[in-house]
Coordinates of C-alpha atoms and ligand atoms in Angstrom, one line a residue:
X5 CA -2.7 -5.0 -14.9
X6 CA -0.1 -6.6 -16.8
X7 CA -2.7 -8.7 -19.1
X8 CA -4.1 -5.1 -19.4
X9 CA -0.9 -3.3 -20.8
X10 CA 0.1 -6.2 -22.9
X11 CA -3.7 -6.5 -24.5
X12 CA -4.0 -2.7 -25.1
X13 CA -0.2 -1.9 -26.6
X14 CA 0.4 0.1 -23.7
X15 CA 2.9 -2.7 -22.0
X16 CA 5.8 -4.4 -24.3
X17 CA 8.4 -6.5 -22.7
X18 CA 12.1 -5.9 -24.1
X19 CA 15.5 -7.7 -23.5
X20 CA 18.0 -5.2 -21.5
X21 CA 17.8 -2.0 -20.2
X22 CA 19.1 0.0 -23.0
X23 CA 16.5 -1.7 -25.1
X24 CA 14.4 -0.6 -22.4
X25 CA 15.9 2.9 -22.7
X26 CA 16.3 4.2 -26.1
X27 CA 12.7 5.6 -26.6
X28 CA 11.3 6.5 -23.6
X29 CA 10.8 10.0 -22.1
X30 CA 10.9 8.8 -18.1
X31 CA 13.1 5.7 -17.0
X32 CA 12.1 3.6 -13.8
X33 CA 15.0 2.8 -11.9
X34 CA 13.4 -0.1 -9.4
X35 CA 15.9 -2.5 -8.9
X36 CA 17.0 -4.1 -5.6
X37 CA 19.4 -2.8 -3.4
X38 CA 20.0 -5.4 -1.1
X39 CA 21.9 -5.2 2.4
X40 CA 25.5 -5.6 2.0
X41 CA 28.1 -7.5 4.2
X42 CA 28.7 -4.3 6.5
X43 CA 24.8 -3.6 7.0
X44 CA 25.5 -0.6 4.2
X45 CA 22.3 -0.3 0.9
X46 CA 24.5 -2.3 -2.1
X47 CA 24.0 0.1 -4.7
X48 CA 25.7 -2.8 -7.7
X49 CA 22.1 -2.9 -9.2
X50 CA 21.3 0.3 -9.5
X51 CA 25.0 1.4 -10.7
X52 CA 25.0 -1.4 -13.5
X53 CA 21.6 -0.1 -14.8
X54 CA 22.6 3.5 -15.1
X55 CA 25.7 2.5 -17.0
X56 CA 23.9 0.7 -19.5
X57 CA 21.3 2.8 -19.9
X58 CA 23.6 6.3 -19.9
X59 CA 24.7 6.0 -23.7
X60 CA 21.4 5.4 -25.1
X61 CA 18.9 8.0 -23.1
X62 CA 17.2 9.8 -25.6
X63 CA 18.0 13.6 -24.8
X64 CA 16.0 15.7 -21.6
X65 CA 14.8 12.4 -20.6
X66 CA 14.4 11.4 -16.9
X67 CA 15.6 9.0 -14.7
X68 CA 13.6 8.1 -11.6
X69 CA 15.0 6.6 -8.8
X70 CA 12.6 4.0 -6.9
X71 CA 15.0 2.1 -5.7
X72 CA 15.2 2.3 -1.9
X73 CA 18.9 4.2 -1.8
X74 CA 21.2 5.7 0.9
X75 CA 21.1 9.7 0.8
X76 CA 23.1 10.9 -1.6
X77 CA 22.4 8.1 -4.3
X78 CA 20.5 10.3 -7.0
X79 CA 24.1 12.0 -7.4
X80 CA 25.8 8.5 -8.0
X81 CA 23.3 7.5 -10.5
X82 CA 23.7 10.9 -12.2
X83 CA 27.6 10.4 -12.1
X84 CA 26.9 7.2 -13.3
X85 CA 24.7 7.8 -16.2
X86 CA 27.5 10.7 -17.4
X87 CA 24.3 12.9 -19.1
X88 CA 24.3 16.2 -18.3
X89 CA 21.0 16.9 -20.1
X90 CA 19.1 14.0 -18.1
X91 CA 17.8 14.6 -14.9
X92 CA 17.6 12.3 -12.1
X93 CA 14.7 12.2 -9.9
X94 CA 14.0 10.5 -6.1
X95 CA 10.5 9.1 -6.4
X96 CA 10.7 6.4 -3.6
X97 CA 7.8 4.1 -3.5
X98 CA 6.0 3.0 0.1
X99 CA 3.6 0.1 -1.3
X100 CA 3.4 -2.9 1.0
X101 CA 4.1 -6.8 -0.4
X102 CA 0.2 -8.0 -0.6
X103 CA -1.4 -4.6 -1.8
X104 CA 0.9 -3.0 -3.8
X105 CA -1.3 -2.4 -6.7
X106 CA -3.9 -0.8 -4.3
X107 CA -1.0 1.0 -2.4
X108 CA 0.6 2.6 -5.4
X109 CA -2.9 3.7 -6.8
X110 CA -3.9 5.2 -3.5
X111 CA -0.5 6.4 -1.6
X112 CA -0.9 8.6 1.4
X113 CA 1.6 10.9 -0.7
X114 CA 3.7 11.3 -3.7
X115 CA 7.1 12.4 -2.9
X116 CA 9.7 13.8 -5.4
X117 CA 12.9 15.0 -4.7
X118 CA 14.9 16.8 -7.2
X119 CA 17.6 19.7 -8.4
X120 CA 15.8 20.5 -11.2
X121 CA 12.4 21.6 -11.2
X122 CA 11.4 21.4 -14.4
X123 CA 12.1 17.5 -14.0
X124 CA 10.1 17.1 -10.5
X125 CA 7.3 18.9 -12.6
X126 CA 7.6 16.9 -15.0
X127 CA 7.6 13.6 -12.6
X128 CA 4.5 15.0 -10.6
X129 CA 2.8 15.5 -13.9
X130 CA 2.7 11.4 -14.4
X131 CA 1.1 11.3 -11.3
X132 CA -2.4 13.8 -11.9
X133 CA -4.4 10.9 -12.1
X134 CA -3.7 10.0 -8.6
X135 CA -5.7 11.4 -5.3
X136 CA -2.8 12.5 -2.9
X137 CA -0.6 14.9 -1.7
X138 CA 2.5 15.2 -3.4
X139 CA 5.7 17.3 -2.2
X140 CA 8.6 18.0 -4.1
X141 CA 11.5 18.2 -2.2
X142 CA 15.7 18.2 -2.7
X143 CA 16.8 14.5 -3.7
X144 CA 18.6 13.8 0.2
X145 CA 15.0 15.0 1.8
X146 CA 13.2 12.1 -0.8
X147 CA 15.7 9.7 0.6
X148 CA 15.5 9.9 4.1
X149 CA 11.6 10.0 3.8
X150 CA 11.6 6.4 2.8
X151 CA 14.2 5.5 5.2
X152 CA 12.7 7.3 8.2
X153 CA 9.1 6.6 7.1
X154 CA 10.1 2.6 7.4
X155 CA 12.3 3.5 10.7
X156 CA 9.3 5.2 12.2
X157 CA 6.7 2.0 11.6
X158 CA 9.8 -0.2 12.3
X159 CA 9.7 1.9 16.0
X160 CA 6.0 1.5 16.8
X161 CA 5.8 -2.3 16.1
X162 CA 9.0 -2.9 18.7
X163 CA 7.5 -0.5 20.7
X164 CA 3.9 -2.4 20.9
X165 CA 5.6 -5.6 21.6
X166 CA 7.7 -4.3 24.2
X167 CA 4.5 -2.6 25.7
X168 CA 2.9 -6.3 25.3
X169 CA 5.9 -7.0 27.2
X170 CA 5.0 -4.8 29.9
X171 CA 1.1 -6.0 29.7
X172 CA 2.2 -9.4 30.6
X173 CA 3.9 -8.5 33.6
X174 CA 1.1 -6.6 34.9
X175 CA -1.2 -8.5 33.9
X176 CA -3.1 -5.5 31.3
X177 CA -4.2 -7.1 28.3
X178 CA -2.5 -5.3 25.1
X179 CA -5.6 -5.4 22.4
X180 CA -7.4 -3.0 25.4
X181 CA -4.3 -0.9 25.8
X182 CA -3.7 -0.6 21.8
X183 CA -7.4 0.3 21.3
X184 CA -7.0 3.2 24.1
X185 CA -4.0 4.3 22.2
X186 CA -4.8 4.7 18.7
X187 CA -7.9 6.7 19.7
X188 CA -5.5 9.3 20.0
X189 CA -5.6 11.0 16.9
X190 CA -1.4 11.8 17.3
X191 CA -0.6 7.7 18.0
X192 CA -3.5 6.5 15.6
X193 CA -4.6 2.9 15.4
X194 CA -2.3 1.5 12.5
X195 CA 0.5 -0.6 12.4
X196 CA -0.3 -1.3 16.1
X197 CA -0.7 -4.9 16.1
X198 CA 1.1 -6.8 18.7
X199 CA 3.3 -10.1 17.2
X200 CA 6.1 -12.4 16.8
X201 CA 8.6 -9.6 15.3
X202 CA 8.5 -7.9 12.1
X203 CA 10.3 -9.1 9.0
X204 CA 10.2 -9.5 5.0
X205 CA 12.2 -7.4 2.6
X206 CA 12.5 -3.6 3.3
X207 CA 12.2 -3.4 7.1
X208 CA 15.3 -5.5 8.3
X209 CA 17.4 -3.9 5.6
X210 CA 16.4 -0.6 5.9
X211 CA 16.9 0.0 9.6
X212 CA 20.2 -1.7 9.3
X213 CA 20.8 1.1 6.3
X214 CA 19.4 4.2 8.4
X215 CA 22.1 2.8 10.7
X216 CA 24.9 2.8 8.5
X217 CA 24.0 6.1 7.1
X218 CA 23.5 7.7 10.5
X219 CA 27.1 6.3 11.8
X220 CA 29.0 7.4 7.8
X221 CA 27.9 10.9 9.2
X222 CA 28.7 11.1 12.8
X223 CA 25.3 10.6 13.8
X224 CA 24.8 7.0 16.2
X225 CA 21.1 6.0 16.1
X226 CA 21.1 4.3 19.1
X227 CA 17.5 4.5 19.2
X228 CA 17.4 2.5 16.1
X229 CA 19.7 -0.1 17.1
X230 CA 16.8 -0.5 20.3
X231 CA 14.1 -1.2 17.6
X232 CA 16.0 -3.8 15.8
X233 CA 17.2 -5.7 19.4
X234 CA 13.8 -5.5 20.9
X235 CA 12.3 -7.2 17.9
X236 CA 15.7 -9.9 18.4
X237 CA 14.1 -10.4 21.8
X238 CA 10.7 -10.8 20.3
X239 CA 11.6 -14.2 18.7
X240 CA 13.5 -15.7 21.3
X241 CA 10.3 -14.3 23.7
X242 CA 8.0 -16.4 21.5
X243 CA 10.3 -19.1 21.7
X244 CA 10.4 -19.3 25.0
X245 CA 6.2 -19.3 25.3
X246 CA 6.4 -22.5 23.2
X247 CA 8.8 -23.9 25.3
X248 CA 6.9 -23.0 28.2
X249 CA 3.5 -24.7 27.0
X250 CA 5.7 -27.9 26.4
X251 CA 6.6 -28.2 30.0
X252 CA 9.6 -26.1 30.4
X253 CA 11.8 -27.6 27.4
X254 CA 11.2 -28.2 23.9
X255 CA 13.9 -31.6 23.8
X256 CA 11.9 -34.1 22.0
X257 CA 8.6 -31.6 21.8
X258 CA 6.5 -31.9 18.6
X259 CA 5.5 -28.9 17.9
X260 CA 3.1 -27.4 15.1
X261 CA 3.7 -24.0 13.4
X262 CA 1.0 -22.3 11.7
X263 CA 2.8 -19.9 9.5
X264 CA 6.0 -19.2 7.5
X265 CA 5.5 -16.2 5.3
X266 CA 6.4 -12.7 7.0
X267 CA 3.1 -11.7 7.0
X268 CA -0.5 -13.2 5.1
X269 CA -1.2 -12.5 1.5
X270 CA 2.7 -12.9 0.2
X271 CA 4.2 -15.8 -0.7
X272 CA 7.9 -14.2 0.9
X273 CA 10.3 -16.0 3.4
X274 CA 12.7 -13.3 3.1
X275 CA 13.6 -12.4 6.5
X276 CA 10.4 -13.9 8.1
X277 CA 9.8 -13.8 12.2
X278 CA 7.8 -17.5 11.9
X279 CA 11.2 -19.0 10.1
X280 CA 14.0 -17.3 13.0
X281 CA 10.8 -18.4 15.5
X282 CA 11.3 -22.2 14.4
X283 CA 15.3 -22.1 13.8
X284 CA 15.1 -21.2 17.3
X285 CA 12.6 -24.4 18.2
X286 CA 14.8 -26.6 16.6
X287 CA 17.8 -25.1 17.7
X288 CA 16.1 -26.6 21.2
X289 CA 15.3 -29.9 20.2
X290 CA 12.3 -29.3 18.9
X291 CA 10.9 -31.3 16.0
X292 CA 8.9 -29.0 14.1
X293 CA 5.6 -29.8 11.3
X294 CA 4.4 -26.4 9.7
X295 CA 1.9 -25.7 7.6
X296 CA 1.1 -22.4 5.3
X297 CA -1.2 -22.0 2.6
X298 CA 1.5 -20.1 0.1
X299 CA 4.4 -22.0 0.8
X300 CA 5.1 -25.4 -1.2
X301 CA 8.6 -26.1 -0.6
X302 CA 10.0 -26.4 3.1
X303 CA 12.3 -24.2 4.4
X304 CA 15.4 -26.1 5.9
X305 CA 15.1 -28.6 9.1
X306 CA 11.1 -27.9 8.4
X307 CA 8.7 -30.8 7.9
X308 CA 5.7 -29.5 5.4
X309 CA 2.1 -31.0 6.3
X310 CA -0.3 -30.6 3.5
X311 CA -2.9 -28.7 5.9
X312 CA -3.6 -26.6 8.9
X313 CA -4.7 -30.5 10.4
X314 CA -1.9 -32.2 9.2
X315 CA 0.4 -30.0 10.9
X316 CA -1.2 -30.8 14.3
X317 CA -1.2 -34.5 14.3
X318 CA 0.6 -35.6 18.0
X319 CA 1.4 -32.2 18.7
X320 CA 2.1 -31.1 21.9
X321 CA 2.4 -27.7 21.2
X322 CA 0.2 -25.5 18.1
X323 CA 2.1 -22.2 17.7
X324 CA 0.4 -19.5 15.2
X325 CA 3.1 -17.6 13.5
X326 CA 1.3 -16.0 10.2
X327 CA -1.9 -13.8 10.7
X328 CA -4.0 -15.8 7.4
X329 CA -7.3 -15.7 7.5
X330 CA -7.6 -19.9 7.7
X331 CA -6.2 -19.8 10.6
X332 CA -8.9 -17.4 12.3
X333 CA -11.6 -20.2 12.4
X334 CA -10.8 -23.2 12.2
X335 CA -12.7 -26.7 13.3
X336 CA -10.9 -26.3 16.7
X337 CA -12.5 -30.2 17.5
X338 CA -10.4 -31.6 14.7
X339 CA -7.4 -29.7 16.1
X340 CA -8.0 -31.1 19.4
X341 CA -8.9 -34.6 18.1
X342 CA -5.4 -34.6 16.3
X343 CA -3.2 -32.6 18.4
X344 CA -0.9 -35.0 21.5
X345 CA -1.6 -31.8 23.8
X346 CA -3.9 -29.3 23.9
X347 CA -1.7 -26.2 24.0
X348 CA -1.6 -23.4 22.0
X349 CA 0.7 -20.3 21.9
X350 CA -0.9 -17.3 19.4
X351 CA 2.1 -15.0 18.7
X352 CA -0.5 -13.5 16.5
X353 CA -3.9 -12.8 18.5
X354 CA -5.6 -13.7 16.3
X355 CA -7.8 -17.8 17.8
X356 CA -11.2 -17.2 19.3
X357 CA -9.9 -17.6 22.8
X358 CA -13.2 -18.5 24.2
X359 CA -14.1 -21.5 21.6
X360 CA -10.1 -22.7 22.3
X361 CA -10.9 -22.6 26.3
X362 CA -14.1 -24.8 25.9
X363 CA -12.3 -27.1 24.5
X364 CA -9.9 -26.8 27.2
X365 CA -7.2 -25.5 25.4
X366 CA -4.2 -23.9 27.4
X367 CA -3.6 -20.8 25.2
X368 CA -1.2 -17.7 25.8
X369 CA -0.9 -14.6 23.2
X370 CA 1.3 -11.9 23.2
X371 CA 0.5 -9.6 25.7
X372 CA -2.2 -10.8 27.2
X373 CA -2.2 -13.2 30.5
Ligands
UDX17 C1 6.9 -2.3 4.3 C2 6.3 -0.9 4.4 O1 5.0 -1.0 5.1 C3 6.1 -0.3 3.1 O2 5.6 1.0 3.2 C4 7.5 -0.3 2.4 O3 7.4 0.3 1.1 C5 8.1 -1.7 2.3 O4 8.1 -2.2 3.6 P1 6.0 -4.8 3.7 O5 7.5 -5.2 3.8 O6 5.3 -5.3 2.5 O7 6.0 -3.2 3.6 O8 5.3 -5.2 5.0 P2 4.3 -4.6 6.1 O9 2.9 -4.8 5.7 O10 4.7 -3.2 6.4 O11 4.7 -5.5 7.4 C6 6.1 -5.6 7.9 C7 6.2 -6.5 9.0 O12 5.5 -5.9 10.2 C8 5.5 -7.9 8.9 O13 6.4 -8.8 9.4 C9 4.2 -7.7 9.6 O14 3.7 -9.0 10.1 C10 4.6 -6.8 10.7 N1 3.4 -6.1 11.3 C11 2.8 -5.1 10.6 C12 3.0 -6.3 12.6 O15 3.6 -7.2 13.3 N2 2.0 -5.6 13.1 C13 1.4 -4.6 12.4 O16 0.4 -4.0 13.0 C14 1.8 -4.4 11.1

């Protein structure tokens, strides 16, 4: 897209925002707005771009907030910006790292929160090309759709691994009970997939946020707080599997990790279950060879191997972090051939159990017994 835009004219890249600024009709805000010290949105980016930008708006224009921000954050910017004849908009964004281009082209909905209509009208109109409902609501209803909307999926992946919790203790097998599940039209089938904990940019930080806006107005989301301890649990939980497979302790273990990234198809450690996962491995005396097809430089205390083989050479334990596609089907004879033991934990579901148990493979998932 971006060889596109520059080919056509329709894409120029400038130095500084007010460069940025002076000519347009509609101005992106989308910088980040990482998690402070007290758990609390850090709103430094987004303030430092409305003040350079304020002075050199061209008149009527409009601002649009993408930013993820803390309810009540289109006022600040508006403060900020000092224009009384610019309006600014809430137009949060829900694409996913991996599929962004897809996701922003197709959302589920388009939602606009403003004060002025004229502006949200005027913000919807970018958007006729695009197949979706759209809603145009006050700027704090925008805001707390993207925080609650990444609460909510936040919620039903702690609340699938704690029922993959429950699965193991009663011996149900979770991919059955998720199936039965999403057939309800009410639960549905997405976002159900059992793991080692979720991660990456947005969902730590913005449950931590919905928090910390929750408690600034007298509200405590204890709920919320359940989410983000049950997925705590989740790590040390898949921690204790591999030490489990390696006899009960993990002193001296080799183990190999399959996985770093938060999820497949991004090249992000930010935040990552795999890298807590292994902290926690070494943290036990683990010594730990990992392997991932998008990562090149290794994370801290982490031997790289060059491939999915390498990794497993005298490993007593093989634990699958990251859901890539290599990892799905491998040559499971050179695995065995290479590995010290043959023991495999799959915090992801995803090995061909039965080809892994011919080979006599000890294997436990999540979830399943
Ligand atoms: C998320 C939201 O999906 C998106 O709407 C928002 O705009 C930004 O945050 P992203 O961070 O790219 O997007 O990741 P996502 O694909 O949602 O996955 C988040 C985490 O949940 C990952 O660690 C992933 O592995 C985990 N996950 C996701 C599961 O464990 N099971 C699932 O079924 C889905």
């Amino acid at each position: 897209l971006v060889d596109e835009g520059l080919r056509s004219g329709k894409l120029r890249f400038v130095v500084g925002a007010a460069e940025a600024a002076k000519e347009a009709e509609f101005h992106y805000l989308c910088v980040p707005t990482p998690q402070g010290p007290d758990g609390a949105a850090d709103l430094s980016y987004l303030e430092a771009a409305a003040a350079e930008i304020g002075p050199v708006l061209p008149n009527d224009s409009v601002v649009v907030n993408k930013s993820t921000v803390p309810v009540g954050s289109t006022r600040v910017v508006s403060r900020v910006l000092g224009r009384s004849d610019v309006a600014v908009v809430s137009n949060p964004e829900f694409l996913r790292e991996g599929s962004a281009v897809h996701d922003f082209l197709h959302p589920d909905r388009v939602v606009i929160g403003s004060e002025d209509q004229s502006a949200a009208v005027r913000v919807a109109s970018l958007y006729l090309g695009v197949a979706a409902p759209m809603m145009v609501t006050d700027p704090a209803s925008a805001e707390t759709i993207k925080y609650a909307s990444n609460a909510f999926l936040a919620t039903k992946l702690s609340f699938v691994n704690a029922v993959a919790a429950v699965c193991e203790a009663v011996g149900a097998d979770v991919n059955d009970v998720v199936l039965g599940m999403g057939y309800d039209k009410r639960i549905g089938s997405e976002f159900l997939r059992p793991g080692p904990g979720w991660g990456g940019s947005c969902f730590p930080k913005d449950t931590r946020a919905m928090i910390h806006i929750a408690d600034d107005h007298g509200y405590d989301f204890d709920l919320l707080r359940g989410v983000i301890t049950v997925n705590e649990e989740q790590f040390e939980r898949v921690a204790d599997k591999v030490s489990d497979m390696a006899g009960g302790t993990l002193d001296g273990a080799r183990v190999a990790a399959w996985g770093l990234t938060f999820k497949a198809r991004t090249d992000d450690l930010r935040e990552s279950p795999a890298l807590e996962i292994i902290r926690r491995l070494i943290e036990r005396g683990a010594e730990v060879v990992a392997y991932d097809p998008a990562v090149e430089t290794a994370p801290d205390g982490v031997t790289l191997a060059s491939d999915l083989y390498a990794a497993c050479e005298g490993a007593n334990v093989l634990v699958v972090l990251t859901e890539w596609d290599d990892f799905r089907w491998p040559d499971f004879d050179k695995v065995a051939e290479v590995m010290a033991d043959r023991r495999v934990v799959d915090a992801r579901n995803i090995l061909d159990r039965a080809a892994l148990q011919r080979l006599e493979f000890d294997v436990v998932g999540i979830g399943r017994t």
